[in-house]
mmCIF file of C-alpha atoms in Angstrom:
data_model
loop_
_atom_site.group_PDB
_atom_site.id
_atom_site.type_symbol
_atom_site.label_atom_id
_atom_site.label_comp_id
_atom_site.label_asym_id
_atom_site.label_seq_id
_atom_site.Cartn_x
_atom_site.Cartn_y
_atom_site.Cartn_z
ATOM 1 C CA MET A 1 103.066 135.678 128.099
ATOM 2 C CA LYS A 2 100.522 134.576 130.674
ATOM 3 C CA ILE A 3 101.670 131.649 132.819
ATOM 4 C CA GLY A 4 99.301 129.381 134.713
ATOM 5 C CA PHE A 5 100.344 127.150 137.605
ATOM 6 C CA ILE A 6 98.392 124.000 138.352
ATOM 7 C CA GLY A 7 99.735 123.306 141.818
ATOM 8 C CA ALA A 8 101.527 125.776 144.054
ATOM 9 C CA GLY A 9 103.814 123.781 146.328
ATOM 10 C CA ASN A 10 107.323 124.610 147.468
ATOM 11 C CA MET A 11 109.016 124.262 144.083
ATOM 12 C CA GLY A 12 106.277 126.086 142.214
ATOM 13 C CA ARG A 13 106.538 128.971 144.636
ATOM 14 C CA ALA A 14 110.322 128.950 144.412
ATOM 15 C CA ILE A 15 110.031 129.446 140.651
ATOM 16 C CA ILE A 16 107.458 132.217 141.025
ATOM 17 C CA ASP A 17 109.517 133.917 143.741
ATOM 18 C CA GLY A 18 112.560 133.821 141.480
ATOM 19 C CA TRP A 19 110.707 135.292 138.507
ATOM 20 C CA LEU A 20 109.280 138.082 140.621
ATOM 21 C CA LYS A 21 112.630 138.927 142.234
ATOM 22 C CA GLN A 22 114.360 138.963 138.855
ATOM 23 C CA GLN A 23 111.407 140.837 137.302
ATOM 24 C CA ALA A 24 111.274 138.183 134.584
ATOM 25 C CA VAL A 25 107.483 137.878 134.827
ATOM 26 C CA THR A 26 104.988 140.444 136.077
ATOM 27 C CA PRO A 27 102.650 139.329 138.887
ATOM 28 C CA ALA A 28 99.561 140.119 136.803
ATOM 29 C CA ASP A 29 100.656 137.524 134.222
ATOM 30 C CA ILE A 30 100.731 134.638 136.723
ATOM 31 C CA TYR A 31 97.633 132.536 137.418
ATOM 32 C CA LEU A 32 97.479 129.686 139.895
ATOM 33 C CA HIS A 33 95.233 127.152 141.505
ATOM 34 C CA SER A 34 95.948 124.486 144.093
ATOM 35 C CA ALA A 35 93.884 121.999 146.028
ATOM 36 C CA HIS A 36 94.951 123.807 149.199
ATOM 37 C CA ALA A 37 93.014 127.073 149.099
ATOM 38 C CA ALA A 38 94.185 128.169 152.538
ATOM 39 C CA SER A 39 97.728 128.099 151.231
ATOM 40 C CA TYR A 40 97.741 129.366 147.646
ATOM 41 C CA GLN A 41 95.138 132.121 147.967
ATOM 42 C CA PRO A 42 97.015 134.138 150.638
ATOM 43 C CA TYR A 43 100.251 133.594 148.671
ATOM 44 C CA ALA A 44 98.635 134.906 145.491
ATOM 45 C CA GLN A 45 97.140 137.890 147.285
ATOM 46 C CA ALA A 46 100.431 138.782 148.975
ATOM 47 C CA ASN A 47 102.277 138.774 145.649
ATOM 48 C CA GLY A 48 99.663 140.304 143.365
ATOM 49 C CA LEU A 49 99.023 137.062 141.472
ATOM 50 C CA ASN A 50 95.744 135.805 140.054
ATOM 51 C CA ALA A 51 94.197 133.108 142.256
ATOM 52 C CA CYS A 52 91.803 130.962 140.222
ATOM 53 C CA ASP A 53 88.989 128.824 141.585
ATOM 54 C CA THR A 54 89.713 125.845 139.320
ATOM 55 C CA ASN A 55 92.477 124.310 137.257
ATOM 56 C CA LEU A 56 90.333 124.889 134.172
ATOM 57 C CA ALA A 57 90.200 128.616 134.889
ATOM 58 C CA VAL A 58 94.008 128.641 135.047
ATOM 59 C CA ALA A 59 94.328 126.849 131.709
ATOM 60 C CA GLN A 60 91.787 129.116 130.036
ATOM 61 C CA ALA A 61 93.605 132.272 131.164
ATOM 62 C CA ALA A 62 97.182 131.164 130.457
ATOM 63 C CA ASP A 63 99.302 130.838 127.330
ATOM 64 C CA VAL A 64 101.498 128.201 128.951
ATOM 65 C CA ILE A 65 100.569 125.880 131.819
ATOM 66 C CA VAL A 66 103.110 124.883 134.463
ATOM 67 C CA LEU A 67 102.220 121.487 135.896
ATOM 68 C CA ALA A 68 103.465 121.412 139.484
ATOM 69 C CA VAL A 69 101.523 118.623 141.199
ATOM 70 C CA LYS A 70 102.251 115.154 142.549
ATOM 71 C CA PRO A 71 102.917 112.431 139.948
ATOM 72 C CA ASN A 72 99.870 110.397 140.938
ATOM 73 C CA ILE A 73 97.451 113.197 139.998
ATOM 74 C CA ALA A 74 99.373 114.933 137.197
ATOM 75 C CA LEU A 75 97.705 113.291 134.202
ATOM 76 C CA ASP A 76 94.254 113.578 135.758
ATOM 77 C CA ALA A 77 94.886 117.291 136.318
ATOM 78 C CA LEU A 78 95.743 117.712 132.640
ATOM 79 C CA LYS A 79 92.696 115.721 131.539
ATOM 80 C CA GLU A 80 90.608 118.071 133.665
ATOM 81 C CA VAL A 81 91.769 121.031 131.555
ATOM 82 C CA GLN A 82 92.075 119.219 128.216
ATOM 83 C CA SER A 83 89.380 121.346 126.572
ATOM 84 C CA ALA A 84 91.499 124.474 127.155
ATOM 85 C CA LEU A 85 94.839 123.091 125.939
ATOM 86 C CA THR A 86 94.408 123.645 122.200
ATOM 87 C CA GLY A 87 97.086 126.036 120.942
ATOM 88 C CA LYS A 88 98.887 126.029 124.290
ATOM 89 C CA TRP A 89 101.897 124.249 125.730
ATOM 90 C CA VAL A 90 102.865 122.732 129.034
ATOM 91 C CA ILE A 91 105.907 123.029 131.265
ATOM 92 C CA THR A 92 106.034 120.063 133.626
ATOM 93 C CA MET A 93 108.197 119.625 136.678
ATOM 94 C CA VAL A 94 106.497 116.357 137.649
ATOM 95 C CA SER A 95 109.036 113.690 138.534
ATOM 96 C CA GLY A 96 108.435 110.082 137.575
ATOM 97 C CA LEU A 97 106.522 110.870 134.377
ATOM 98 C CA ASN A 98 108.190 110.753 130.972
ATOM 99 C CA LEU A 99 107.309 112.941 128.008
ATOM 100 C CA ALA A 100 105.582 110.003 126.334
ATOM 101 C CA ASP A 101 103.120 109.772 129.228
ATOM 102 C CA TYR A 102 101.565 113.119 128.301
ATOM 103 C CA ALA A 103 100.513 111.796 124.895
ATOM 104 C CA THR A 104 97.814 109.828 126.723
ATOM 105 C CA VAL A 105 96.130 113.167 127.455
ATOM 106 C CA MET A 106 96.596 114.810 124.060
ATOM 107 C CA LEU A 107 98.626 113.250 121.272
ATOM 108 C CA ASP A 108 100.158 116.457 119.931
ATOM 109 C CA LEU A 109 100.446 118.363 123.221
ATOM 110 C CA PRO A 110 103.710 120.377 123.276
ATOM 111 C CA VAL A 111 105.520 119.614 126.534
ATOM 112 C CA LEU A 112 108.727 120.991 128.023
ATOM 113 C CA ARG A 113 109.928 118.806 130.876
ATOM 114 C CA ILE A 114 112.057 120.605 133.453
ATOM 115 C CA MET A 115 113.869 119.752 136.632
ATOM 116 C CA PRO A 116 114.767 122.843 138.669
ATOM 117 C CA ASN A 117 116.286 123.101 142.106
ATOM 118 C CA VAL A 118 115.267 125.296 145.027
ATOM 119 C CA ASN A 119 117.937 127.892 144.266
ATOM 120 C CA VAL A 120 115.706 129.280 141.510
ATOM 121 C CA ALA A 121 114.051 131.268 144.310
ATOM 122 C CA ILE A 122 117.152 133.476 144.586
ATOM 123 C CA GLY A 123 118.009 133.519 140.888
ATOM 124 C CA ALA A 124 120.767 130.930 141.237
ATOM 125 C CA GLY A 125 119.010 127.738 140.187
ATOM 126 C CA MET A 126 120.059 124.947 137.876
ATOM 127 C CA THR A 127 117.316 123.603 135.621
ATOM 128 C CA ALA A 128 117.331 120.687 133.188
ATOM 129 C CA LEU A 129 115.277 121.021 130.008
ATOM 130 C CA VAL A 130 113.991 118.543 127.439
ATOM 131 C CA GLY A 131 111.075 118.905 125.046
ATOM 132 C CA ASN A 132 108.909 116.444 123.171
ATOM 133 C CA ASP A 133 108.556 116.345 119.379
ATOM 134 C CA ALA A 134 105.453 118.551 119.463
ATOM 135 C CA LEU A 135 107.285 121.404 121.185
ATOM 136 C CA THR A 136 108.363 124.084 118.722
ATOM 137 C CA THR A 137 111.787 125.705 118.670
ATOM 138 C CA GLU A 138 110.161 128.982 119.709
ATOM 139 C CA GLN A 139 108.403 127.374 122.679
ATOM 140 C CA TYR A 140 111.606 125.700 123.829
ATOM 141 C CA ALA A 141 113.466 129.008 123.563
ATOM 142 C CA ALA A 142 110.746 130.795 125.537
ATOM 143 C CA GLY A 143 110.965 128.179 128.281
ATOM 144 C CA GLN A 144 114.737 128.401 128.336
ATOM 145 C CA ARG A 145 114.595 132.191 128.722
ATOM 146 C CA LEU A 146 112.234 131.855 131.673
ATOM 147 C CA PHE A 147 114.632 129.582 133.540
ATOM 148 C CA ASP A 148 117.824 131.317 132.437
ATOM 149 C CA ALA A 149 116.334 134.359 134.190
ATOM 150 C CA ILE A 150 116.489 132.526 137.522
ATOM 151 C CA GLY A 151 119.794 130.707 137.174
ATOM 152 C CA ALA A 152 121.272 128.482 134.501
ATOM 153 C CA THR A 153 119.796 125.819 132.246
ATOM 154 C CA SER A 154 121.118 122.663 130.665
ATOM 155 C CA ALA A 155 119.703 120.569 127.828
ATOM 156 C CA VAL A 156 119.564 117.067 129.305
ATOM 157 C CA ALA A 157 118.430 113.839 127.660
ATOM 158 C CA GLU A 158 115.398 112.451 129.436
ATOM 159 C CA LYS A 159 117.230 109.234 130.318
ATOM 160 C CA ASP A 160 119.748 111.353 132.267
ATOM 161 C CA PHE A 161 117.177 113.162 134.416
ATOM 162 C CA PRO A 162 117.756 110.854 137.437
ATOM 163 C CA THR A 163 121.464 111.717 137.381
ATOM 164 C CA PHE A 164 120.711 115.414 136.971
ATOM 165 C CA SER A 165 118.281 115.176 139.879
ATOM 166 C CA ALA A 166 121.014 113.831 142.125
ATOM 167 C CA LEU A 167 123.622 116.370 141.025
ATOM 168 C CA ALA A 168 121.414 119.459 140.932
ATOM 169 C CA GLY A 169 118.019 118.719 142.462
ATOM 170 C CA SER A 170 119.077 116.982 145.670
ATOM 171 C CA SER A 171 122.555 118.457 145.950
ATOM 172 C CA PRO A 172 121.540 121.682 147.721
ATOM 173 C CA ALA A 173 120.778 119.504 150.756
ATOM 174 C CA TYR A 174 124.177 117.825 150.455
ATOM 175 C CA ILE A 175 125.938 121.163 150.163
ATOM 176 C CA TYR A 176 124.026 122.483 153.186
ATOM 177 C CA PHE A 177 125.223 119.335 154.969
ATOM 178 C CA PHE A 178 128.831 120.104 154.001
ATOM 179 C CA ILE A 179 128.534 123.744 155.083
ATOM 180 C CA ASP A 180 127.032 122.661 158.397
ATOM 181 C CA ALA A 181 129.886 120.191 158.944
ATOM 182 C CA MET A 182 132.437 122.936 158.231
ATOM 183 C CA ALA A 183 130.620 125.277 160.606
ATOM 184 C CA ARG A 184 130.504 122.663 163.366
ATOM 185 C CA ALA A 185 134.251 122.202 163.024
ATOM 186 C CA GLY A 186 134.644 125.960 163.406
ATOM 187 C CA VAL A 187 132.497 125.906 166.546
ATOM 188 C CA LYS A 188 134.602 123.046 167.897
ATOM 189 C CA HIS A 189 137.620 125.319 167.636
ATOM 190 C CA GLY A 190 136.038 128.367 169.251
ATOM 191 C CA LEU A 191 134.022 130.272 166.652
ATOM 192 C CA SER A 192 130.383 131.190 167.162
ATOM 193 C CA LYS A 193 127.899 129.158 165.098
ATOM 194 C CA ASP A 194 126.784 132.243 163.176
ATOM 195 C CA ALA A 195 130.330 133.288 162.333
ATOM 196 C CA ALA A 196 131.403 129.767 161.403
ATOM 197 C CA THR A 197 128.345 129.262 159.176
ATOM 198 C CA LYS A 198 128.903 132.566 157.364
ATOM 199 C CA ILE A 199 132.582 131.767 156.799
ATOM 200 C CA ALA A 200 131.837 128.262 155.496
ATOM 201 C CA ALA A 201 128.972 129.432 153.263
ATOM 202 C CA GLN A 202 130.955 132.293 151.740
ATOM 203 C CA ALA A 203 133.964 130.048 151.139
ATOM 204 C CA THR A 204 131.688 127.533 149.398
ATOM 205 C CA LEU A 205 130.073 130.249 147.283
ATOM 206 C CA GLY A 206 133.405 131.726 146.222
ATOM 207 C CA SER A 207 134.859 128.323 145.421
ATOM 208 C CA ALA A 208 131.844 127.405 143.279
ATOM 209 C CA GLN A 209 132.103 130.695 141.402
ATOM 210 C CA ASN A 210 135.806 130.022 140.842
ATOM 211 C CA VAL A 211 135.012 126.630 139.290
ATOM 212 C CA LEU A 212 132.466 128.219 136.937
ATOM 213 C CA ALA A 213 134.843 131.022 135.959
ATOM 214 C CA SER A 214 137.849 128.765 135.390
ATOM 215 C CA ASP A 215 138.743 126.486 132.505
ATOM 216 C CA LYS A 216 140.403 124.122 134.974
ATOM 217 C CA ILE A 217 138.846 121.047 136.542
ATOM 218 C CA PRO A 218 138.323 121.124 140.325
ATOM 219 C CA PHE A 219 141.244 118.739 140.889
ATOM 220 C CA ASP A 220 143.605 121.283 139.304
ATOM 221 C CA LEU A 221 142.141 124.072 141.425
ATOM 222 C CA ILE A 222 142.813 121.965 144.523
ATOM 223 C CA ASP A 223 146.488 121.887 143.572
ATOM 224 C CA GLN A 224 146.550 125.682 143.368
ATOM 225 C CA VAL A 225 145.660 126.049 147.048
ATOM 226 C CA SER A 226 147.661 123.076 148.330
ATOM 227 C CA SER A 227 151.293 123.760 149.190
ATOM 228 C CA PRO A 228 153.528 120.666 149.487
ATOM 229 C CA GLY A 229 153.554 119.519 153.093
ATOM 230 C CA GLY A 230 151.127 122.291 154.031
ATOM 231 C CA THR A 231 148.006 122.564 156.151
ATOM 232 C CA THR A 232 145.564 122.128 153.245
ATOM 233 C CA VAL A 233 147.226 118.891 152.153
ATOM 234 C CA ALA A 234 147.022 117.608 155.724
ATOM 235 C CA GLY A 235 143.299 118.373 155.803
ATOM 236 C CA LEU A 236 142.662 116.775 152.417
ATOM 237 C CA LEU A 237 144.478 113.601 153.412
ATOM 238 C CA ALA A 238 142.480 113.392 156.644
ATOM 239 C CA MET A 239 139.214 113.810 154.727
ATOM 240 C CA GLU A 240 140.209 111.136 152.245
ATOM 241 C CA GLU A 241 141.166 108.753 155.051
ATOM 242 C CA ALA A 242 137.695 109.329 156.510
ATOM 243 C CA GLY A 243 136.136 108.372 153.163
ATOM 244 C CA PHE A 244 134.954 111.796 151.999
ATOM 245 C CA MET A 245 135.013 111.072 148.251
ATOM 246 C CA THR A 246 133.457 107.627 148.708
ATOM 247 C CA ALA A 247 130.691 109.057 150.880
ATOM 248 C CA VAL A 248 129.792 111.671 148.260
ATOM 249 C CA VAL A 249 129.714 109.160 145.398
ATOM 250 C CA LYS A 250 127.637 106.714 147.446
ATOM 251 C CA GLY A 251 125.211 109.499 148.291
ATOM 252 C CA ILE A 252 124.733 110.316 144.602
ATOM 253 C CA ASP A 253 124.386 106.605 143.770
ATOM 254 C CA ALA A 254 121.695 106.175 146.435
ATOM 255 C CA THR A 255 119.805 109.224 145.182
ATOM 256 C CA ILE A 256 119.783 107.952 141.601
ATOM 257 C CA ALA A 257 118.729 104.464 142.709
ATOM 258 C CA LYS A 258 115.813 105.920 144.677
ATOM 259 C CA GLU A 259 114.770 108.049 141.695
ATOM 260 C CA LEU A 260 114.765 104.936 139.514
ATOM 261 C CA GLY A 261 112.808 102.976 142.108
ATOM 262 C CA GLU A 262 115.608 100.499 142.711
#
């Protein structure tokens, strides 16, 4: 399957990097064009991809088009390649546009809307998927396989995309923030920054893997590592007194509100 990227920004490249690292897609099957030639052409050359001179050339060469541009130009970009869309389908990662918006370009255009996060670059992403009525079962399955290859996928109703965005799209930054806070505490108590960061990151990774491997909810897992009257309980109580849980929930609330334009 030949895949064409209209737009080659950070998230588009993260997806491509993930596919190449996981050998899910061969470089020769990827075509791309961006308005920033000085950026996408060297990237394509360095990775053995096909750099196209126009969006139309991308659409003509590809079986599926990945729309990875800003919301304000997304529909215009599709209209530009409309003549080449017959018999093809679109994967869009454009935020702020609903599936119904794409019907203004072509009424029966099959569209798979996705929302990945940056961890797709290392094969550990989390991607939401939802298709329109024109998308076939086979096309949906093909899209799901592409993103399962670089992490995990979840079927998410379109109305829930803002919540997914907060929990999966923006959360890497929040988790980096948490790891940095842990590392700074380690530095405060004598560890080097590198050592403290590695310890905090590995502990976070292992804990996340434990949640995914367990049939228990996180609250139950907390109990497993918290002895009555012990050091962990003391730390948890101090965090709660400082408003840790409230801060996290408020952060998610603010992210969703911003996504909804509130």
